[in-house]
Every structure is written in C-alpha cells, then in structure tokens.
Tab-separated table of C-alpha atoms in Angstrom:
chain	number	residue	atom	x	y	z
A	269	MET	CA	43.952	15.361	-30.662
A	270	GLU	CA	40.815	14.206	-32.428
A	271	GLN	CA	38.255	12.120	-30.543
A	272	PRO	CA	37.034	8.936	-32.222
A	273	ILE	CA	33.488	9.000	-33.527
A	274	LEU	CA	31.307	6.801	-31.340
A	275	ASP	CA	28.455	4.805	-32.807
A	276	ASN	CA	26.789	4.142	-29.430
A	277	ILE	CA	26.623	5.581	-25.905
A	278	CYS	CA	27.587	2.528	-23.843
A	279	GLU	CA	30.654	4.225	-22.385
A	280	ASP	CA	30.128	5.267	-18.737
A	281	GLN	CA	31.627	8.744	-19.069
A	282	LEU	CA	29.611	9.562	-22.182
A	283	PHE	CA	26.407	8.326	-20.573
A	284	GLU	CA	27.140	10.365	-17.436
A	285	ARG	CA	27.691	13.503	-19.545
A	286	LEU	CA	24.384	12.875	-21.306
A	287	TYR	CA	22.659	12.513	-17.948
A	288	LYS	CA	24.124	15.745	-16.587
A	289	LYS	CA	23.333	17.602	-19.792
A	290	HIS	CA	19.742	16.465	-20.348
A	291	SER	CA	18.203	15.322	-17.042
A	292	LYS	CA	17.144	18.759	-15.775
A	293	ASN	CA	15.747	19.831	-19.158
A	294	LEU	CA	13.888	16.551	-19.492
A	295	HIS	CA	12.425	16.902	-15.988
A	296	ASP	CA	11.329	20.480	-16.701
A	297	PHE	CA	9.768	19.429	-20.019
A	298	LEU	CA	7.725	16.691	-18.318
A	299	TYR	CA	6.804	18.917	-15.387
A	300	TYR	CA	5.542	21.723	-17.642
A	301	LYS	CA	3.641	19.366	-19.916
A	302	PHE	CA	2.073	16.995	-17.353
A	303	GLY	CA	2.438	18.569	-13.909
A	304	GLU	CA	3.808	17.151	-10.681
A	305	HIS	CA	1.105	14.570	-9.859
A	306	LEU	CA	2.535	11.927	-12.243
A	307	ASN	CA	6.027	12.282	-10.752
A	308	PRO	CA	8.166	13.466	-13.672
A	309	GLN	CA	11.426	12.713	-11.822
A	310	ASP	CA	10.599	8.995	-11.874
A	311	LYS	CA	9.887	9.144	-15.593
A	312	VAL	CA	13.232	10.865	-16.199
A	313	GLN	CA	14.979	8.051	-14.348
A	314	GLU	CA	13.031	5.408	-16.277
A	315	ALA	CA	13.907	7.095	-19.581
A	316	PHE	CA	17.608	7.017	-18.722
A	317	ILE	CA	17.303	3.361	-17.704
A	318	LYS	CA	15.753	2.567	-21.089
A	319	LEU	CA	18.513	4.540	-22.783
A	320	TRP	CA	21.137	2.498	-20.939
A	321	GLN	CA	19.364	-0.740	-21.837
A	322	ASN	CA	19.423	0.317	-25.501
A	323	CYS	CA	22.819	2.037	-25.425
A	324	GLY	CA	24.194	-0.154	-28.213
A	325	LYS	CA	21.427	0.910	-30.586
A	326	VAL	CA	21.384	4.660	-29.841
A	327	THR	CA	24.005	6.971	-31.294
A	328	PRO	CA	25.092	10.085	-29.378
A	329	PRO	CA	23.334	12.533	-31.747
A	330	LYS	CA	20.052	10.610	-31.344
A	331	ALA	CA	20.260	10.220	-27.537
A	332	LYS	CA	18.391	13.438	-26.697
A	333	SER	CA	15.565	12.586	-29.059
A	334	PHE	CA	15.387	9.055	-27.664
A	335	LEU	CA	15.216	10.362	-24.095
A	336	PHE	CA	12.506	12.932	-24.728
A	337	THR	CA	10.386	10.542	-26.798
A	338	THR	CA	10.714	7.749	-24.250
A	339	ALA	CA	9.928	10.004	-21.289
A	340	ASN	CA	6.951	11.531	-23.087
A	341	ASN	CA	5.593	8.049	-23.882
A	342	LEU	CA	6.065	6.962	-20.264
A	343	MET	CA	4.042	9.968	-19.095
A	344	LEU	CA	1.335	9.323	-21.696
A	345	ASN	CA	1.109	5.726	-20.470
A	346	ALA	CA	0.760	6.997	-16.897
A	347	VAL	CA	-2.017	9.371	-17.974
A	348	ALA	CA	-3.819	6.544	-19.777
A	349	HIS	CA	-3.516	4.349	-16.691
A	350	GLN	CA	-4.905	7.157	-14.538
A	351	LYS	CA	-7.920	7.404	-16.858
A	352	VAL	CA	-8.559	3.667	-16.543
A	353	VAL	CA	-8.379	3.909	-12.763
A	354	LEU	CA	-10.828	6.828	-12.716
A	355	ARG	CA	-13.198	5.065	-15.104
A	356	TYR	CA	-13.134	1.947	-12.936
A	357	GLN	CA	-13.894	4.007	-9.817
A	358	LYS	CA	-17.023	5.390	-11.501
A	359	ILE	CA	-18.467	1.911	-12.074
A	360	PRO	CA	-20.769	1.099	-9.174
A	361	GLN	CA	-19.482	-1.902	-7.297
A	362	LYS	CA	-21.854	-4.682	-6.367
A	363	HIS	CA	-22.291	-4.848	-2.634
A	364	ALA	CA	-24.921	-7.555	-2.624
A	365	THR	CA	-24.713	-10.442	-0.222
A	366	ASN	CA	-26.723	-13.596	0.237
A	367	GLU	CA	-27.661	-12.491	3.729
A	368	SER	CA	-31.195	-11.333	4.345
A	369	PRO	CA	-31.783	-7.872	5.829
A	370	GLU	CA	-33.253	-9.588	8.875
A	371	PHE	CA	-30.035	-11.560	9.434
A	372	VAL	CA	-27.915	-8.419	9.041
A	373	LEU	CA	-30.066	-6.626	11.612
A	374	GLN	CA	-29.857	-9.552	14.053
A	375	GLU	CA	-26.108	-9.700	13.617
A	376	LYS	CA	-25.793	-5.980	14.339
A	377	GLU	CA	-27.989	-6.277	17.446
A	378	TYR	CA	-25.967	-9.279	18.665
A	379	HIS	CA	-22.730	-7.368	18.156
A	380	GLN	CA	-24.102	-4.446	20.192
A	381	LYS	CA	-25.184	-6.818	22.970
A	382	LEU	CA	-21.763	-8.427	23.005
A	383	GLN	CA	-19.975	-5.074	23.197
A	384	LYS	CA	-22.232	-3.964	26.034
A	385	ALA	CA	-21.711	-7.239	27.898
A	386	ILE	CA	-17.919	-6.988	27.526
A	387	ALA	CA	-18.045	-3.415	28.795
A	388	ASN	CA	-19.951	-4.631	31.890
A	389	LEU	CA	-17.178	-7.071	32.882
A	390	THR	CA	-14.795	-6.076	35.619
A	391	GLU	CA	-11.556	-4.612	34.341
A	392	ALA	CA	-9.563	-7.670	35.404
A	393	GLN	CA	-11.986	-10.039	33.647
A	394	ARG	CA	-12.187	-7.869	30.519
A	395	VAL	CA	-8.404	-7.604	30.170
A	396	ALA	CA	-7.832	-11.346	30.625
A	397	PHE	CA	-10.759	-12.280	28.361
A	398	LEU	CA	-9.740	-9.966	25.508
A	399	MET	CA	-6.089	-10.992	25.712
A	400	ASN	CA	-7.153	-14.622	25.425
A	401	ARG	CA	-9.982	-14.444	22.882
A	402	ILE	CA	-8.979	-11.460	20.730
A	403	GLU	CA	-5.179	-11.493	20.869
A	404	GLY	CA	-4.993	-15.290	21.108
A	405	LYS	CA	-2.640	-15.352	24.085
A	406	ARG	CA	-2.407	-18.477	26.240
A	407	PHE	CA	-3.107	-18.474	29.951
A	408	LYS	CA	0.605	-18.679	30.796
A	409	GLU	CA	1.405	-15.664	28.593
A	410	ILE	CA	-1.392	-13.612	30.150
A	411	ALA	CA	-0.240	-14.592	33.631
A	412	ALA	CA	3.305	-13.459	32.837
A	413	LEU	CA	2.121	-10.145	31.353
A	414	LEU	CA	-0.248	-9.370	34.229
A	415	ASP	CA	2.136	-10.737	36.857
A	416	ILE	CA	-0.473	-13.092	38.322
A	417	SER	CA	-0.807	-16.878	38.579
A	418	THR	CA	-2.192	-19.048	35.801
A	419	LYS	CA	-5.070	-20.088	38.072
A	420	ALA	CA	-6.013	-16.421	38.552
A	421	VAL	CA	-6.125	-15.986	34.776
A	422	GLU	CA	-8.318	-19.087	34.429
A	423	LYS	CA	-10.674	-17.798	37.111
A	424	ARG	CA	-10.955	-14.367	35.459
A	425	ILE	CA	-11.648	-15.786	32.002
A	426	TYR	CA	-14.151	-18.383	33.201
A	427	GLY	CA	-15.894	-15.730	35.290
A	428	ALA	CA	-16.035	-13.461	32.251
A	429	LEU	CA	-17.505	-16.252	30.108
A	430	LYS	CA	-20.130	-16.998	32.762
A	431	LYS	CA	-21.206	-13.327	32.916
A	432	LEU	CA	-21.270	-13.038	29.130
A	433	ARG	CA	-23.486	-16.116	28.774
A	434	LYS	CA	-25.974	-14.685	31.272
A	435	GLU	CA	-26.119	-11.271	29.623
A	436	ILE	CA	-26.328	-12.451	26.014
A	437	ASP	CA	-29.002	-15.107	26.624
A	438	GLY	CA	-27.102	-18.328	26.141
A	439	LEU	CA	-24.067	-17.734	23.971
C-alpha cells in the first residue's frame, strides 16, 4: 500500500519519527561545533519547538535542514549574547557616591563600635535585643520562643539598650 505524500509535518507520529531520527545527530553537531557551555541540548529542544510551531510550512524533506539551520542560529545568538555580557563586564562600573570619605570612615567606625557593644551584652540581653531589632519579632513572640515572660523580655531589651547607649556615647 502506498503512503500519501505529506506536504507538512504536523502529524504527531511523523514529528515523533523526525525527533527520534535527528535529535541525537543535531545535539552532536551543536556539541562539536560550540561545546557544552552553551547547553546544546536546550538548543535542540528549542529547534524542535520552532519546527512544531512552523509544522504547516515545513515539508518532510526540508525538516532536517530547518532543524539544523534553526539550532545553529540559536547557538550563534547565544554566542553573540555571551560576547555582549563579557563586553559589559569589562566596562568599569561607577562606584561613586555622594558621601565624603570622612563620612564613610565615621560610619565604619560607628559600625565597629556597635558590633563591639553588642558583643559585650550578656547572652540573654543580646538574644532578646537581636530578635527584636534585627528579626523584627514582638515581645510576645520572643517570650514564647525563649519560654520566659513578656516582662522578662522587656527588661532584657531595655537593659541592652541602656548598655548600648552608654558604650556608644549617646545613641
């Protein structure tokens, strides 16, 4: 029995046969030409997606050519994008700020003082203070986590604030 001549590849079985027949060769072609770093398997999949999207326009004899051309163009686009990324990375980025060097130095010194002052708190005060000020937890939440009363949490945090103010010269 003679098979009818198809003018497109929109039939599932035909498309599946094309995939099984050409996917490995297409992957190998891209791998040998461009290497692994641009992920040739993804480009093979994208080429087959484009083939399916254009299945009504592509005849079975032209499918292989369409696939290889499309996949090659996808890889060339990826290479071009990579070049743009590398070129952009070479451009020195502006890291200027409106802050004076004196302000930056003072800020760094203040940060060091603060870290030292926090380290000098008792463990109970430090834990309660950091949970409240850094993690944003409320007194009730801290009390539940530490298994203490809300008043104990208040006392620890206020004690920590008092010590910090003394050590940092009037926070």
